[in-house]
C-alpha cells in the first residue's frame, strides 16, 4: 500500500508543478499533443487571438500571381483542431507553420482557378469557428450552416471552413452545391501538408462541377489525384465562372 501511495504522489507532483490540479478535467487527444481543459476556455481565447493576428497578416491577400477582374472573396474559418497539429494551444504567439501550410494550399488551388477560368480568389477575412466533437462531417456541416446561415450572413462571396475533427476517414469535404459554403476536414499531418486537391475539388462544386467516380482524369473524381478539370467539368463550370462577379 505504501508503495502504491508513493507511486501516486510521484506522478501527481509533476502535474501539480505544471498547474494541472485535477486529472478528471483533462482529456488527452491521441491525434494531437495537447491537454484540453474542459473547465477552461483559455486555449480557445488564445487561438482567437492568434486568428486575429493571422487575419491582420493575410486580409486582402490576392491568391494569384496574375489577378483578373473576376475577384471572388473568401472568408476562411479554422477550428482549433487544425492548429493543434503544429503548435501549442496555450501560446498564441508561437509557431505559424499551420498558417503557412494553409495559405500554401489555398494559393495552389487558387492559381489553377485563375489560370483555367480567370477566377481570382482574394482573402476577405480569416476567423475562428468553434466546431463540435464526435460528429460526422455531414453533421458538422449542419452545425456550420446554422452558425453561418449557409454562408449568407458573410460579407464575403464564399465561406471556406476547415476542421480537424475526426471522422471515419482522415480527410473529406462537403459543399452547398452552387451555394457559398464549403467544409473541409483533415486530421492527418501528411494530408494537411498537401490538400490543395481537396480545396480545388470543393470550390469546384460552388461553380457547378459534380462528383464522379468513373475513372476520369479529373479533380472531381474522388479516387483520382488529378488536379485537372476535364471537358465535362468545364462544361458545367464555365457558365458559372462569373456568378460572383456582378454582385450587388
mmCIF file with all atom_site columns, N, CA, C and O in Angstrom, residues 105-152:
data_model
loop_
_atom_site.group_PDB
_atom_site.id
_atom_site.type_symbol
_atom_site.label_atom_id
_atom_site.label_alt_id
_atom_site.label_comp_id
_atom_site.label_asym_id
_atom_site.label_entity_id
_atom_site.label_seq_id
_atom_site.pdbx_PDB_ins_code
_atom_site.Cartn_x
_atom_site.Cartn_y
_atom_site.Cartn_z
_atom_site.occupancy
_atom_site.B_iso_or_equiv
_atom_site.pdbx_formal_charge
_atom_site.auth_seq_id
_atom_site.auth_comp_id
_atom_site.auth_asym_id
_atom_site.auth_atom_id
_atom_site.pdbx_PDB_model_num
ATOM 1   N N  . UNK A 1 105 ? -1.637  25.856 -49.503 1.00 0.00 ? 105 UNK A N  1
ATOM 2   C CA . UNK A 1 105 ? -2.633  25.019 -50.163 1.00 0.00 ? 105 UNK A CA 1
ATOM 3   C C  . UNK A 1 105 ? -3.724  25.853 -50.815 1.00 0.00 ? 105 UNK A C  1
ATOM 4   O O  . UNK A 1 105 ? -4.170  25.553 -51.930 1.00 0.00 ? 105 UNK A O  1
ATOM 5   N N  . UNK A 1 106 ? -4.169  26.896 -50.147 1.00 0.00 ? 106 UNK A N  1
ATOM 6   C CA . UNK A 1 106 ? -5.158  27.799 -50.726 1.00 0.00 ? 106 UNK A CA 1
ATOM 7   C C  . UNK A 1 106 ? -4.634  28.444 -52.007 1.00 0.00 ? 106 UNK A C  1
ATOM 8   O O  . UNK A 1 106 ? -5.340  28.528 -53.019 1.00 0.00 ? 106 UNK A O  1
ATOM 9   N N  . UNK A 1 107 ? -3.379  28.874 -51.973 1.00 0.00 ? 107 UNK A N  1
ATOM 10  C CA . UNK A 1 107 ? -2.784  29.552 -53.121 1.00 0.00 ? 107 UNK A CA 1
ATOM 11  C C  . UNK A 1 107 ? -2.632  28.599 -54.301 1.00 0.00 ? 107 UNK A C  1
ATOM 12  O O  . UNK A 1 107 ? -2.929  28.970 -55.455 1.00 0.00 ? 107 UNK A O  1
ATOM 13  N N  . UNK A 1 108 ? -2.189  27.376 -54.054 1.00 0.00 ? 108 UNK A N  1
ATOM 14  C CA . UNK A 1 108 ? -2.014  26.410 -55.141 1.00 0.00 ? 108 UNK A CA 1
ATOM 15  C C  . UNK A 1 108 ? -3.337  26.103 -55.828 1.00 0.00 ? 108 UNK A C  1
ATOM 16  O O  . UNK A 1 108 ? -3.412  26.058 -57.066 1.00 0.00 ? 108 UNK A O  1
ATOM 17  N N  . UNK A 1 109 ? -4.386  25.890 -55.040 1.00 0.00 ? 109 UNK A N  1
ATOM 18  C CA . UNK A 1 109 ? -5.701  25.631 -55.627 1.00 0.00 ? 109 UNK A CA 1
ATOM 19  C C  . UNK A 1 109 ? -6.205  26.858 -56.384 1.00 0.00 ? 109 UNK A C  1
ATOM 20  O O  . UNK A 1 109 ? -6.758  26.745 -57.493 1.00 0.00 ? 109 UNK A O  1
ATOM 21  N N  . UNK A 1 110 ? -5.991  28.029 -55.810 1.00 0.00 ? 110 UNK A N  1
ATOM 22  C CA . UNK A 1 110 ? -6.493  29.264 -56.405 1.00 0.00 ? 110 UNK A CA 1
ATOM 23  C C  . UNK A 1 110 ? -5.809  29.572 -57.735 1.00 0.00 ? 110 UNK A C  1
ATOM 24  O O  . UNK A 1 110 ? -6.447  30.077 -58.668 1.00 0.00 ? 110 UNK A O  1
ATOM 25  N N  . UNK A 1 111 ? -4.517  29.278 -57.829 1.00 0.00 ? 111 UNK A N  1
ATOM 26  C CA . UNK A 1 111 ? -3.786  29.529 -59.077 1.00 0.00 ? 111 UNK A CA 1
ATOM 27  C C  . UNK A 1 111 ? -4.399  28.746 -60.241 1.00 0.00 ? 111 UNK A C  1
ATOM 28  O O  . UNK A 1 111 ? -4.439  29.225 -61.374 1.00 0.00 ? 111 UNK A O  1
ATOM 29  N N  . UNK A 1 112 ? -4.893  27.542 -59.965 1.00 0.00 ? 112 UNK A N  1
ATOM 30  C CA . UNK A 1 112 ? -5.500  26.732 -61.028 1.00 0.00 ? 112 UNK A CA 1
ATOM 31  C C  . UNK A 1 112 ? -6.811  27.352 -61.507 1.00 0.00 ? 112 UNK A C  1
ATOM 32  O O  . UNK A 1 112 ? -7.102  27.361 -62.701 1.00 0.00 ? 112 UNK A O  1
ATOM 33  N N  . UNK A 1 113 ? -7.602  27.866 -60.566 1.00 0.00 ? 113 UNK A N  1
ATOM 34  C CA . UNK A 1 113 ? -8.836  28.558 -60.958 1.00 0.00 ? 113 UNK A CA 1
ATOM 35  C C  . UNK A 1 113 ? -8.515  29.801 -61.777 1.00 0.00 ? 113 UNK A C  1
ATOM 36  O O  . UNK A 1 113 ? -9.200  30.122 -62.756 1.00 0.00 ? 113 UNK A O  1
ATOM 37  N N  . UNK A 1 114 ? -7.491  30.511 -61.371 1.00 0.00 ? 114 UNK A N  1
ATOM 38  C CA . UNK A 1 114 ? -7.105  31.734 -62.062 1.00 0.00 ? 114 UNK A CA 1
ATOM 39  C C  . UNK A 1 114 ? -6.657  31.441 -63.487 1.00 0.00 ? 114 UNK A C  1
ATOM 40  O O  . UNK A 1 114 ? -7.045  32.137 -64.436 1.00 0.00 ? 114 UNK A O  1
ATOM 41  N N  . UNK A 1 115 ? -5.871  30.399 -63.646 1.00 0.00 ? 115 UNK A N  1
ATOM 42  C CA . UNK A 1 115 ? -5.340  30.041 -64.960 1.00 0.00 ? 115 UNK A CA 1
ATOM 43  C C  . UNK A 1 115 ? -6.413  29.484 -65.890 1.00 0.00 ? 115 UNK A C  1
ATOM 44  O O  . UNK A 1 115 ? -6.459  29.825 -67.082 1.00 0.00 ? 115 UNK A O  1
ATOM 45  N N  . UNK A 1 116 ? -7.301  28.646 -65.369 1.00 0.00 ? 116 UNK A N  1
ATOM 46  C CA . UNK A 1 116 ? -8.280  27.944 -66.209 1.00 0.00 ? 116 UNK A CA 1
ATOM 47  C C  . UNK A 1 116 ? -9.541  28.754 -66.469 1.00 0.00 ? 116 UNK A C  1
ATOM 48  O O  . UNK A 1 116 ? -10.087 28.735 -67.576 1.00 0.00 ? 116 UNK A O  1
ATOM 49  N N  . UNK A 1 117 ? -10.016 29.484 -65.449 1.00 0.00 ? 117 UNK A N  1
ATOM 50  C CA . UNK A 1 117 ? -11.306 30.158 -65.565 1.00 0.00 ? 117 UNK A CA 1
ATOM 51  C C  . UNK A 1 117 ? -11.232 31.679 -65.381 1.00 0.00 ? 117 UNK A C  1
ATOM 52  O O  . UNK A 1 117 ? -12.261 32.353 -65.485 1.00 0.00 ? 117 UNK A O  1
ATOM 53  N N  . UNK A 1 118 ? -10.055 32.196 -65.088 1.00 0.00 ? 118 UNK A N  1
ATOM 54  C CA . UNK A 1 118 ? -9.939  33.631 -64.850 1.00 0.00 ? 118 UNK A CA 1
ATOM 55  C C  . UNK A 1 118 ? -10.583 34.064 -63.549 1.00 0.00 ? 118 UNK A C  1
ATOM 56  O O  . UNK A 1 118 ? -10.967 35.227 -63.390 1.00 0.00 ? 118 UNK A O  1
ATOM 57  N N  . UNK A 1 119 ? -10.710 33.136 -62.599 1.00 0.00 ? 119 UNK A N  1
ATOM 58  C CA . UNK A 1 119 ? -11.280 33.435 -61.285 1.00 0.00 ? 119 UNK A CA 1
ATOM 59  C C  . UNK A 1 119 ? -10.134 33.693 -60.308 1.00 0.00 ? 119 UNK A C  1
ATOM 60  O O  . UNK A 1 119 ? -9.263  32.841 -60.122 1.00 0.00 ? 119 UNK A O  1
ATOM 61  N N  . UNK A 1 120 ? -10.124 34.864 -59.721 1.00 0.00 ? 120 UNK A N  1
ATOM 62  C CA . UNK A 1 120 ? -9.070  35.229 -58.783 1.00 0.00 ? 120 UNK A CA 1
ATOM 63  C C  . UNK A 1 120 ? -9.635  35.275 -57.367 1.00 0.00 ? 120 UNK A C  1
ATOM 64  O O  . UNK A 1 120 ? -10.530 36.072 -57.072 1.00 0.00 ? 120 UNK A O  1
ATOM 65  N N  . UNK A 1 121 ? -9.127  34.417 -56.513 1.00 0.00 ? 121 UNK A N  1
ATOM 66  C CA . UNK A 1 121 ? -9.591  34.400 -55.129 1.00 0.00 ? 121 UNK A CA 1
ATOM 67  C C  . UNK A 1 121 ? -8.786  35.402 -54.291 1.00 0.00 ? 121 UNK A C  1
ATOM 68  O O  . UNK A 1 121 ? -7.581  35.563 -54.468 1.00 0.00 ? 121 UNK A O  1
ATOM 69  N N  . UNK A 1 122 ? -9.512  36.034 -53.396 1.00 0.00 ? 122 UNK A N  1
ATOM 70  C CA . UNK A 1 122 ? -8.921  37.038 -52.501 1.00 0.00 ? 122 UNK A CA 1
ATOM 71  C C  . UNK A 1 122 ? -9.416  36.762 -51.080 1.00 0.00 ? 122 UNK A C  1
ATOM 72  O O  . UNK A 1 122 ? -10.599 36.499 -50.874 1.00 0.00 ? 122 UNK A O  1
ATOM 73  N N  . UNK A 1 123 ? -8.508  36.792 -50.109 1.00 0.00 ? 123 UNK A N  1
ATOM 74  C CA . UNK A 1 123 ? -8.903  36.567 -48.723 1.00 0.00 ? 123 UNK A CA 1
ATOM 75  C C  . UNK A 1 123 ? -9.551  37.827 -48.162 1.00 0.00 ? 123 UNK A C  1
ATOM 76  O O  . UNK A 1 123 ? -8.912  38.867 -48.037 1.00 0.00 ? 123 UNK A O  1
ATOM 77  N N  . UNK A 1 124 ? -10.836 37.724 -47.868 1.00 0.00 ? 124 UNK A N  1
ATOM 78  C CA . UNK A 1 124 ? -11.538 38.846 -47.265 1.00 0.00 ? 124 UNK A CA 1
ATOM 79  C C  . UNK A 1 124 ? -11.406 38.845 -45.762 1.00 0.00 ? 124 UNK A C  1
ATOM 80  O O  . UNK A 1 124 ? -11.356 39.901 -45.118 1.00 0.00 ? 124 UNK A O  1
ATOM 81  N N  . UNK A 1 125 ? -11.327 37.617 -45.199 1.00 0.00 ? 125 UNK A N  1
ATOM 82  C CA . UNK A 1 125 ? -11.287 37.510 -43.746 1.00 0.00 ? 125 UNK A CA 1
ATOM 83  C C  . UNK A 1 125 ? -10.889 36.101 -43.356 1.00 0.00 ? 125 UNK A C  1
ATOM 84  O O  . UNK A 1 125 ? -11.256 35.140 -44.034 1.00 0.00 ? 125 UNK A O  1
ATOM 85  N N  . UNK A 1 126 ? -10.126 35.966 -42.276 1.00 0.00 ? 126 UNK A N  1
ATOM 86  C CA . UNK A 1 126 ? -9.932  34.659 -41.644 1.00 0.00 ? 126 UNK A CA 1
ATOM 87  C C  . UNK A 1 126 ? -10.401 34.771 -40.203 1.00 0.00 ? 126 UNK A C  1
ATOM 88  O O  . UNK A 1 126 ? -10.235 35.809 -39.560 1.00 0.00 ? 126 UNK A O  1
ATOM 89  N N  . UNK A 1 127 ? -11.011 33.700 -39.720 1.00 0.00 ? 127 UNK A N  1
ATOM 90  C CA . UNK A 1 127 ? -11.590 33.767 -38.389 1.00 0.00 ? 127 UNK A CA 1
ATOM 91  C C  . UNK A 1 127 ? -11.646 32.371 -37.773 1.00 0.00 ? 127 UNK A C  1
ATOM 92  O O  . UNK A 1 127 ? -11.480 31.365 -38.460 1.00 0.00 ? 127 UNK A O  1
ATOM 93  N N  . UNK A 1 128 ? -11.904 32.353 -36.489 1.00 0.00 ? 128 UNK A N  1
ATOM 94  C CA . UNK A 1 128 ? -12.041 31.117 -35.720 1.00 0.00 ? 128 UNK A CA 1
ATOM 95  C C  . UNK A 1 128 ? -13.495 30.654 -35.754 1.00 0.00 ? 128 UNK A C  1
ATOM 96  O O  . UNK A 1 128 ? -14.418 31.465 -35.744 1.00 0.00 ? 128 UNK A O  1
ATOM 97  N N  . UNK A 1 129 ? -13.681 29.321 -35.819 1.00 0.00 ? 129 UNK A N  1
ATOM 98  C CA . UNK A 1 129 ? -15.036 28.807 -35.564 1.00 0.00 ? 129 UNK A CA 1
ATOM 99  C C  . UNK A 1 129 ? -14.937 27.639 -34.603 1.00 0.00 ? 129 UNK A C  1
ATOM 100 O O  . UNK A 1 129 ? -13.985 26.871 -34.611 1.00 0.00 ? 129 UNK A O  1
ATOM 101 N N  . UNK A 1 130 ? -15.926 27.541 -33.733 1.00 0.00 ? 130 UNK A N  1
ATOM 102 C CA . UNK A 1 130 ? -15.932 26.537 -32.674 1.00 0.00 ? 130 UNK A CA 1
ATOM 103 C C  . UNK A 1 130 ? -16.710 25.324 -33.170 1.00 0.00 ? 130 UNK A C  1
ATOM 104 O O  . UNK A 1 130 ? -17.941 25.325 -33.182 1.00 0.00 ? 130 UNK A O  1
ATOM 105 N N  . UNK A 1 131 ? -15.988 24.295 -33.600 1.00 0.00 ? 131 UNK A N  1
ATOM 106 C CA . UNK A 1 131 ? -16.621 23.088 -34.108 1.00 0.00 ? 131 UNK A CA 1
ATOM 107 C C  . UNK A 1 131 ? -17.058 22.198 -32.950 1.00 0.00 ? 131 UNK A C  1
ATOM 108 O O  . UNK A 1 131 ? -16.747 22.452 -31.794 1.00 0.00 ? 131 UNK A O  1
ATOM 109 N N  . UNK A 1 132 ? -17.757 21.137 -33.286 1.00 0.00 ? 132 UNK A N  1
ATOM 110 C CA . UNK A 1 132 ? -18.312 20.242 -32.283 1.00 0.00 ? 132 UNK A CA 1
ATOM 111 C C  . UNK A 1 132 ? -17.696 18.860 -32.426 1.00 0.00 ? 132 UNK A C  1
ATOM 112 O O  . UNK A 1 132 ? -17.596 18.336 -33.544 1.00 0.00 ? 132 UNK A O  1
ATOM 113 N N  . UNK A 1 133 ? -17.278 18.273 -31.324 1.00 0.00 ? 133 UNK A N  1
ATOM 114 C CA . UNK A 1 133 ? -16.628 16.967 -31.368 1.00 0.00 ? 133 UNK A CA 1
ATOM 115 C C  . UNK A 1 133 ? -17.628 15.837 -31.597 1.00 0.00 ? 133 UNK A C  1
ATOM 116 O O  . UNK A 1 133 ? -18.824 15.971 -31.359 1.00 0.00 ? 133 UNK A O  1
ATOM 117 N N  . UNK A 1 134 ? -17.074 14.699 -32.059 1.00 0.00 ? 134 UNK A N  1
ATOM 118 C CA . UNK A 1 134 ? -17.822 13.446 -32.162 1.00 0.00 ? 134 UNK A CA 1
ATOM 119 C C  . UNK A 1 134 ? -18.993 13.523 -33.141 1.00 0.00 ? 134 UNK A C  1
ATOM 120 O O  . UNK A 1 134 ? -20.024 12.879 -32.945 1.00 0.00 ? 134 UNK A O  1
ATOM 121 N N  . UNK A 1 135 ? -18.847 14.330 -34.193 1.00 0.00 ? 135 UNK A N  1
ATOM 122 C CA . UNK A 1 135 ? -19.864 14.399 -35.223 1.00 0.00 ? 135 UNK A CA 1
ATOM 123 C C  . UNK A 1 135 ? -19.256 14.035 -36.567 1.00 0.00 ? 135 UNK A C  1
ATOM 124 O O  . UNK A 1 135 ? -18.112 14.376 -36.863 1.00 0.00 ? 135 UNK A O  1
ATOM 125 N N  . UNK A 1 136 ? -20.033 13.345 -37.401 1.00 0.00 ? 136 UNK A N  1
ATOM 126 C CA . UNK A 1 136 ? -19.608 13.105 -38.772 1.00 0.00 ? 136 UNK A CA 1
ATOM 127 C C  . UNK A 1 136 ? -19.602 14.434 -39.524 1.00 0.00 ? 136 UNK A C  1
ATOM 128 O O  . UNK A 1 136 ? -20.250 15.399 -39.115 1.00 0.00 ? 136 UNK A O  1
ATOM 129 N N  . UNK A 1 137 ? -18.913 14.458 -40.662 1.00 0.00 ? 137 UNK A N  1
ATOM 130 C CA . UNK A 1 137 ? -18.763 15.723 -41.371 1.00 0.00 ? 137 UNK A CA 1
ATOM 131 C C  . UNK A 1 137 ? -20.109 16.278 -41.831 1.00 0.00 ? 137 UNK A C  1
ATOM 132 O O  . UNK A 1 137 ? -20.322 17.485 -41.858 1.00 0.00 ? 137 UNK A O  1
ATOM 133 N N  . UNK A 1 138 ? -21.054 15.398 -42.176 1.00 0.00 ? 138 UNK A N  1
ATOM 134 C CA . UNK A 1 138 ? -22.375 15.880 -42.581 1.00 0.00 ? 138 UNK A CA 1
ATOM 135 C C  . UNK A 1 138 ? -23.077 16.578 -41.415 1.00 0.00 ? 138 UNK A C  1
ATOM 136 O O  . UNK A 1 138 ? -23.780 17.586 -41.609 1.00 0.00 ? 138 UNK A O  1
ATOM 137 N N  . UNK A 1 139 ? -22.863 16.060 -40.195 1.00 0.00 ? 139 UNK A N  1
ATOM 138 C CA . UNK A 1 139 ? -23.457 16.693 -39.016 1.00 0.00 ? 139 UNK A CA 1
ATOM 139 C C  . UNK A 1 139 ? -22.744 18.002 -38.684 1.00 0.00 ? 139 UNK A C  1
ATOM 140 O O  . UNK A 1 139 ? -23.377 18.985 -38.282 1.00 0.00 ? 139 UNK A O  1
ATOM 141 N N  . UNK A 1 140 ? -21.411 18.011 -38.864 1.00 0.00 ? 140 UNK A N  1
ATOM 142 C CA . UNK A 1 140 ? -20.658 19.249 -38.665 1.00 0.00 ? 140 UNK A CA 1
ATOM 143 C C  . UNK A 1 140 ? -21.121 20.322 -39.642 1.00 0.00 ? 140 UNK A C  1
ATOM 144 O O  . UNK A 1 140 ? -21.191 21.500 -39.300 1.00 0.00 ? 140 UNK A O  1
ATOM 145 N N  . UNK A 1 141 ? -21.443 19.900 -40.865 1.00 0.00 ? 141 UNK A N  1
ATOM 146 C CA . UNK A 1 141 ? -21.925 20.853 -41.861 1.00 0.00 ? 141 UNK A CA 1
ATOM 147 C C  . UNK A 1 141 ? -23.252 21.468 -41.424 1.00 0.00 ? 141 UNK A C  1
ATOM 148 O O  . UNK A 1 141 ? -23.475 22.669 -41.609 1.00 0.00 ? 141 UNK A O  1
ATOM 149 N N  . UNK A 1 142 ? -24.106 20.673 -40.825 1.00 0.00 ? 142 UNK A N  1
ATOM 150 C CA . UNK A 1 142 ? -25.370 21.204 -40.334 1.00 0.00 ? 142 UNK A CA 1
ATOM 151 C C  . UNK A 1 142 ? -25.134 22.255 -39.253 1.00 0.00 ? 142 UNK A C  1
ATOM 152 O O  . UNK A 1 142 ? -25.811 23.297 -39.218 1.00 0.00 ? 142 UNK A O  1
ATOM 153 N N  . UNK A 1 143 ? -24.174 21.987 -38.361 1.00 0.00 ? 143 UNK A N  1
ATOM 154 C CA . UNK A 1 143 ? -23.816 22.958 -37.326 1.00 0.00 ? 143 UNK A CA 1
ATOM 155 C C  . UNK A 1 143 ? -23.301 24.243 -37.966 1.00 0.00 ? 143 UNK A C  1
ATOM 156 O O  . UNK A 1 143 ? -23.699 25.363 -37.589 1.00 0.00 ? 143 UNK A O  1
ATOM 157 N N  . UNK A 1 144 ? -22.415 24.082 -38.956 1.00 0.00 ? 144 UNK A N  1
ATOM 158 C CA . UNK A 1 144 ? -21.825 25.244 -39.629 1.00 0.00 ? 144 UNK A CA 1
ATOM 159 C C  . UNK A 1 144 ? -22.879 26.038 -40.397 1.00 0.00 ? 144 UNK A C  1
ATOM 160 O O  . UNK A 1 144 ? -22.850 27.273 -40.413 1.00 0.00 ? 144 UNK A O  1
ATOM 161 N N  . UNK A 1 145 ? -23.802 25.347 -41.032 1.00 0.00 ? 145 UNK A N  1
ATOM 162 C CA . UNK A 1 145 ? -24.869 26.028 -41.768 1.00 0.00 ? 145 UNK A CA 1
ATOM 163 C C  . UNK A 1 145 ? -25.700 26.909 -40.837 1.00 0.00 ? 145 UNK A C  1
ATOM 164 O O  . UNK A 1 145 ? -26.090 28.023 -41.200 1.00 0.00 ? 145 UNK A O  1
ATOM 165 N N  . UNK A 1 146 ? -25.960 26.413 -39.643 1.00 0.00 ? 146 UNK A N  1
ATOM 166 C CA . UNK A 1 146 ? -26.732 27.199 -38.680 1.00 0.00 ? 146 UNK A CA 1
ATOM 167 C C  . UNK A 1 146 ? -25.923 28.398 -38.186 1.00 0.00 ? 146 UNK A C  1
ATOM 168 O O  . UNK A 1 146 ? -26.463 29.498 -38.021 1.00 0.00 ? 146 UNK A O  1
ATOM 169 N N  . UNK A 1 147 ? -24.629 28.181 -37.957 1.00 0.00 ? 147 UNK A N  1
ATOM 170 C CA . UNK A 1 147 ? -23.779 29.271 -37.472 1.00 0.00 ? 147 UNK A CA 1
ATOM 171 C C  . UNK A 1 147 ? -23.653 30.384 -38.509 1.00 0.00 ? 147 UNK A C  1
ATOM 172 O O  . UNK A 1 147 ? -23.560 31.558 -38.162 1.00 0.00 ? 147 UNK A O  1
ATOM 173 N N  . UNK A 1 148 ? -23.597 30.007 -39.788 1.00 0.00 ? 148 UNK A N  1
ATOM 174 C CA . UNK A 1 148 ? -23.324 30.980 -40.852 1.00 0.00 ? 148 UNK A CA 1
ATOM 175 C C  . UNK A 1 148 ? -24.542 31.287 -41.713 1.00 0.00 ? 148 UNK A C  1
ATOM 176 O O  . UNK A 1 148 ? -24.441 32.050 -42.658 1.00 0.00 ? 148 UNK A O  1
ATOM 177 N N  . UNK A 1 149 ? -25.696 30.675 -41.374 1.00 0.00 ? 149 UNK A N  1
ATOM 178 C CA . UNK A 1 149 ? -26.896 30.804 -42.200 1.00 0.00 ? 149 UNK A CA 1
ATOM 179 C C  . UNK A 1 149 ? -26.573 30.421 -43.645 1.00 0.00 ? 149 UNK A C  1
ATOM 180 O O  . UNK A 1 149 ? -26.817 31.144 -44.585 1.00 0.00 ? 149 UNK A O  1
ATOM 181 N N  . UNK A 1 150 ? -25.946 29.232 -43.779 1.00 0.00 ? 150 UNK A N  1
ATOM 182 C CA . UNK A 1 150 ? -25.490 28.686 -45.068 1.00 0.00 ? 150 UNK A CA 1
ATOM 183 C C  . UNK A 1 150 ? -24.543 29.658 -45.776 1.00 0.00 ? 150 UNK A C  1
ATOM 184 O O  . UNK A 1 150 ? -24.476 29.705 -47.003 1.00 0.00 ? 150 UNK A O  1
ATOM 185 N N  . UNK A 1 151 ? -23.795 30.414 -44.982 1.00 0.00 ? 151 UNK A N  1
ATOM 186 C CA . UNK A 1 151 ? -22.832 31.363 -45.539 1.00 0.00 ? 151 UNK A CA 1
ATOM 187 C C  . UNK A 1 151 ? -23.423 32.698 -45.907 1.00 0.00 ? 151 UNK A C  1
ATOM 188 O O  . UNK A 1 151 ? -22.697 33.624 -46.267 1.00 0.00 ? 151 UNK A O  1
ATOM 189 N N  . UNK A 1 152 ? -24.733 32.835 -45.811 1.00 0.00 ? 152 UNK A N  1
ATOM 190 C CA . UNK A 1 152 ? -25.397 34.048 -46.287 1.00 0.00 ? 152 UNK A CA 1
ATOM 191 C C  . UNK A 1 152 ? -25.179 35.240 -45.360 1.00 0.00 ? 152 UNK A C  1
ATOM 192 O O  . UNK A 1 152 ? -25.395 36.385 -45.772 1.00 0.00 ? 152 UNK A O  1
#
